[in-house]
CSV table of C-alpha atoms in Angstrom, one decimal:
chain,number,residue,atom,x,y,z
A,6,MET,CA,0.0,0.0,0.0
A,7,THR,CA,1.3,3.5,-0.9
A,8,ALA,CA,1.1,6.1,1.7
A,9,LEU,CA,-0.3,9.5,0.6
A,10,TYR,CA,1.2,12.6,2.1
A,11,ARG,CA,-0.3,16.0,2.0
A,12,VAL,CA,2.3,18.7,1.5
A,13,THR,CA,1.6,22.3,2.2
A,14,VAL,CA,3.5,24.7,0.0
A,15,PRO,CA,3.7,28.3,1.3
A,16,LEU,CA,2.1,30.8,-1.1
A,17,SER,CA,5.2,32.9,-1.1
A,18,PHE,CA,7.0,29.9,-2.7
A,19,ILE,CA,4.4,29.6,-5.5
A,20,SER,CA,4.6,33.4,-6.0
A,21,GLU,CA,8.4,33.1,-6.4
A,22,ILE,CA,8.0,30.4,-9.0
A,23,LYS,CA,5.5,32.4,-11.0
A,24,GLN,CA,7.7,35.5,-10.9
A,25,GLU,CA,10.5,33.6,-12.6
A,26,ASP,CA,8.6,33.9,-15.9
A,27,LYS,CA,7.8,37.6,-15.2
A,28,MET,CA,10.0,40.3,-16.8
A,29,ILE,CA,10.9,43.4,-14.9
A,30,LEU,CA,11.5,46.9,-16.1
A,31,CYS,CA,15.1,47.6,-17.1
A,32,GLN,CA,16.7,48.6,-13.7
A,33,GLU,CA,19.4,50.7,-15.3
A,34,ALA,CA,16.7,52.9,-17.0
A,35,VAL,CA,14.5,52.9,-13.8
A,36,ASN,CA,17.5,54.1,-11.7
A,37,THR,CA,18.6,56.6,-14.3
A,38,PHE,CA,15.2,58.2,-14.4
A,39,LEU,CA,14.7,58.1,-10.7
A,40,TYR,CA,18.1,59.5,-9.7
A,41,CYS,CA,19.4,61.6,-12.6
A,42,ASP,CA,20.0,65.3,-12.2
A,43,TRP,CA,17.3,66.4,-14.7
A,44,PHE,CA,18.3,69.1,-17.2
A,45,HIS,CA,21.3,70.2,-15.2
A,46,LYS,CA,23.5,70.8,-18.3
A,47,CYS,CA,20.8,72.9,-20.1
A,48,ASN,CA,22.1,76.1,-18.6
A,49,GLU,CA,25.8,75.4,-19.1
A,50,CYS,CA,27.6,77.1,-21.9
A,51,PHE,CA,29.3,74.8,-24.4
A,52,ALA,CA,27.8,71.7,-22.8
A,53,LYS,CA,27.0,69.0,-25.3
A,54,PRO,CA,26.0,65.3,-24.9
A,55,THR,CA,28.7,62.6,-25.6
A,56,ILE,CA,26.6,61.0,-28.3
A,57,ASN,CA,26.5,61.9,-32.0
A,58,CYS,CA,23.6,64.3,-32.2
A,59,VAL,CA,22.3,67.7,-33.5
A,60,ALA,CA,22.6,70.1,-30.6
A,61,THR,CA,20.1,72.9,-30.5
A,62,SER,CA,19.5,75.9,-28.3
A,63,ASP,CA,16.1,76.6,-29.8
A,64,ILE,CA,13.5,76.0,-27.1
A,65,LYS,CA,10.9,75.9,-29.8
A,66,GLY,CA,12.0,72.4,-30.6
A,67,ILE,CA,10.6,71.3,-27.3
A,68,ILE,CA,7.3,73.1,-27.5
A,69,ASN,CA,6.5,73.6,-31.2
A,70,GLN,CA,3.5,71.4,-32.0
A,71,ASP,CA,4.7,70.4,-35.6
A,72,ALA,CA,8.2,69.5,-34.3
A,73,LEU,CA,6.6,67.5,-31.4
A,74,LYS,CA,4.4,65.6,-33.8
A,75,ARG,CA,7.4,64.7,-36.0
A,76,TRP,CA,9.4,63.6,-32.9
A,77,GLU,CA,6.4,61.6,-31.6
A,78,SER,CA,6.1,59.9,-34.9
A,79,THR,CA,9.8,59.0,-34.9
A,80,ARG,CA,9.6,57.5,-31.4
A,81,TYR,CA,6.6,55.4,-32.4
A,82,LEU,CA,8.4,54.2,-35.5
A,83,ALA,CA,11.3,53.1,-33.3
A,84,ARG,CA,9.1,51.5,-30.8
A,85,GLY,CA,7.2,49.8,-33.6
A,86,ASP,CA,10.4,48.2,-34.8
A,87,VAL,CA,10.8,46.7,-31.4
A,88,THR,CA,7.2,45.5,-31.0
A,89,GLU,CA,7.2,44.1,-34.6
A,90,TYR,CA,10.3,42.1,-33.9
A,91,LEU,CA,9.1,40.9,-30.6
A,92,SER,CA,5.7,39.8,-31.9
A,93,LYS,CA,7.4,37.8,-34.7
A,94,ASN,CA,10.4,36.4,-32.9
A,95,SER,CA,9.5,36.3,-29.1
A,96,PRO,CA,5.7,36.4,-29.0
A,97,GLU,CA,5.5,34.9,-25.5
A,98,ALA,CA,7.9,37.4,-23.9
A,99,TYR,CA,6.1,40.2,-25.7
A,100,ASN,CA,2.5,39.1,-25.2
A,101,LYS,CA,2.9,38.1,-21.6
A,102,ASN,CA,4.8,41.1,-20.4
A,103,TRP,CA,4.5,44.3,-22.5
A,104,ASN,CA,1.2,45.6,-21.0
A,105,VAL,CA,2.2,44.6,-17.5
A,106,LEU,CA,5.5,46.5,-17.9
A,107,ALA,CA,3.7,49.5,-19.4
A,108,THR,CA,1.3,49.6,-16.4
A,109,GLU,CA,4.1,49.3,-14.0
A,110,ALA,CA,6.0,52.2,-15.7
A,111,ARG,CA,2.9,54.4,-15.7
A,112,ASN,CA,1.6,53.6,-12.3
A,113,GLU,CA,4.7,53.0,-10.2
A,114,ILE,CA,7.7,54.7,-11.7
A,115,LEU,CA,6.2,57.8,-13.4
A,116,PRO,CA,4.5,59.1,-10.2
A,117,LYS,CA,7.9,59.1,-8.5
A,118,ILE,CA,9.6,61.0,-11.4
A,119,GLU,CA,6.9,63.5,-12.3
A,120,PRO,CA,7.2,65.9,-9.4
A,121,VAL,CA,11.0,66.1,-9.8
A,122,VAL,CA,10.8,66.7,-13.5
A,123,LEU,CA,8.1,69.4,-13.2
A,124,LYS,CA,10.1,71.2,-10.5
A,125,LYS,CA,13.3,71.1,-12.7
A,126,LEU,CA,11.4,72.3,-15.8
A,127,LEU,CA,10.3,75.4,-13.7
A,128,GLN,CA,13.8,75.8,-12.3
A,129,PHE,CA,15.5,75.8,-15.7
A,130,LYS,CA,12.7,77.9,-17.3
A,131,ILE,CA,11.7,75.2,-19.7
A,132,PRO,CA,8.0,75.3,-20.6
A,133,GLU,CA,5.9,72.8,-18.6
A,134,SER,CA,4.3,71.8,-21.9
A,135,ALA,CA,7.6,69.9,-22.6
A,136,TYR,CA,6.6,67.3,-19.9
A,137,ARG,CA,4.2,65.4,-22.2
A,138,SER,CA,7.1,64.6,-24.5
A,139,ILE,CA,9.4,63.8,-21.6
A,140,ARG,CA,6.7,61.5,-20.2
A,141,THR,CA,6.5,59.7,-23.5
A,142,ASP,CA,10.3,59.2,-23.5
A,143,ILE,CA,10.3,57.8,-20.0
A,144,ILE,CA,7.6,55.2,-20.7
A,145,ASN,CA,8.9,54.2,-24.1
A,146,THR,CA,12.5,53.9,-22.9
A,147,LEU,CA,11.6,51.9,-19.9
A,148,LEU,CA,9.6,49.5,-22.0
A,149,VAL,CA,12.0,49.1,-24.9
A,150,LEU,CA,15.1,48.7,-22.8
A,151,SER,CA,13.4,46.0,-20.8
A,152,TYR,CA,13.7,43.9,-23.9
A,153,ARG,CA,17.4,44.4,-24.5
A,154,ASP,CA,18.0,40.7,-24.4
A,155,TYR,CA,15.7,40.4,-27.5
A,156,PHE,CA,16.2,43.6,-29.4
A,157,THR,CA,18.5,46.6,-29.1
A,158,SER,CA,17.3,50.1,-30.0
A,159,GLU,CA,20.0,52.7,-30.5
A,160,LEU,CA,17.4,55.5,-30.4
A,161,PHE,CA,16.1,54.6,-26.9
A,162,GLU,CA,19.6,53.8,-25.6
A,163,ASN,CA,20.6,57.4,-26.7
A,164,ILE,CA,17.5,58.9,-25.2
A,165,LEU,CA,18.4,57.4,-21.8
A,166,SER,CA,22.0,58.6,-22.2
A,167,VAL,CA,20.9,62.2,-23.1
A,168,TYR,CA,18.6,62.4,-20.0
A,169,ALA,CA,21.4,60.9,-17.8
A,170,GLN,CA,23.8,63.6,-19.1
A,171,GLY,CA,21.4,66.4,-18.2
A,172,PHE,CA,19.9,67.3,-21.6
A,173,ILE,CA,16.6,66.9,-23.3
A,174,PRO,CA,16.1,64.8,-26.5
A,175,CYS,CA,13.6,66.8,-28.6
A,176,GLY,CA,13.6,65.6,-32.2
A,177,TRP,CA,15.1,63.7,-35.1
A,178,ASP,CA,17.0,65.2,-37.9
A,179,GLY,CA,16.5,63.1,-41.0
A,180,GLU,CA,14.2,60.3,-42.1
A,181,TYR,CA,14.2,57.6,-39.3
A,182,PRO,CA,16.2,55.4,-39.0
A,183,GLU,CA,18.7,57.5,-40.9
A,184,GLY,CA,19.7,60.7,-39.2
A,185,ASN,CA,20.5,62.0,-35.8
A,186,LEU,CA,18.8,62.7,-32.5
A,187,ILE,CA,18.2,66.4,-31.9
A,188,VAL,CA,19.1,67.4,-28.3
A,189,PHE,CA,18.2,70.6,-26.5
A,190,CYS,CA,21.4,71.7,-24.9
A,191,GLY,CA,20.6,75.3,-23.8
A,192,TYR,CA,23.6,76.3,-25.7
A,193,ALA,CA,24.2,74.5,-29.0
A,194,ALA,CA,27.6,73.1,-29.8
A,195,GLY,CA,28.7,71.1,-32.8
A,196,LYS,CA,26.1,70.8,-35.5
A,197,THR,CA,23.3,73.3,-35.0
A,198,ARG,CA,19.8,73.3,-36.3
């Protein structure tokens, strides 16, 4: 006769097993956005990001509606490259995690960043209307870089780098994917727009 044993498994153990399949937001990007010194280089003369970009001192690039629409379109094309690749090549990782990560970025990370960013916009006399674009950058960058093991996006890597260096990415010069990131530097150095 075989003896039957009842085994009680703690719920925390089951939760840990389920979380092994769960992706998390890119911690480098989360930490960069949470702890960077927002826009600190925007008031320094001759400051320029270390990436290849088009530096601009024209604040209109951040608030002009036509420029913002073109910039938004470029970011969506770049994000679309990632989601298209993931849906074809890693559908399980994409389908199971993308919306969960987006919700986490919007509901948990963004509320911690928003007050700091809005305060810094005011401090550096950057129009508050720029926040919508910055918010889009934060969410898209957090999502896309969370899939680095599957797909690398130079644009979103550069967006993260630009914010970490204290500047504001504000557009694209060229027809994506050809061209360069436009970065508001406060004082343009190098190529100017």
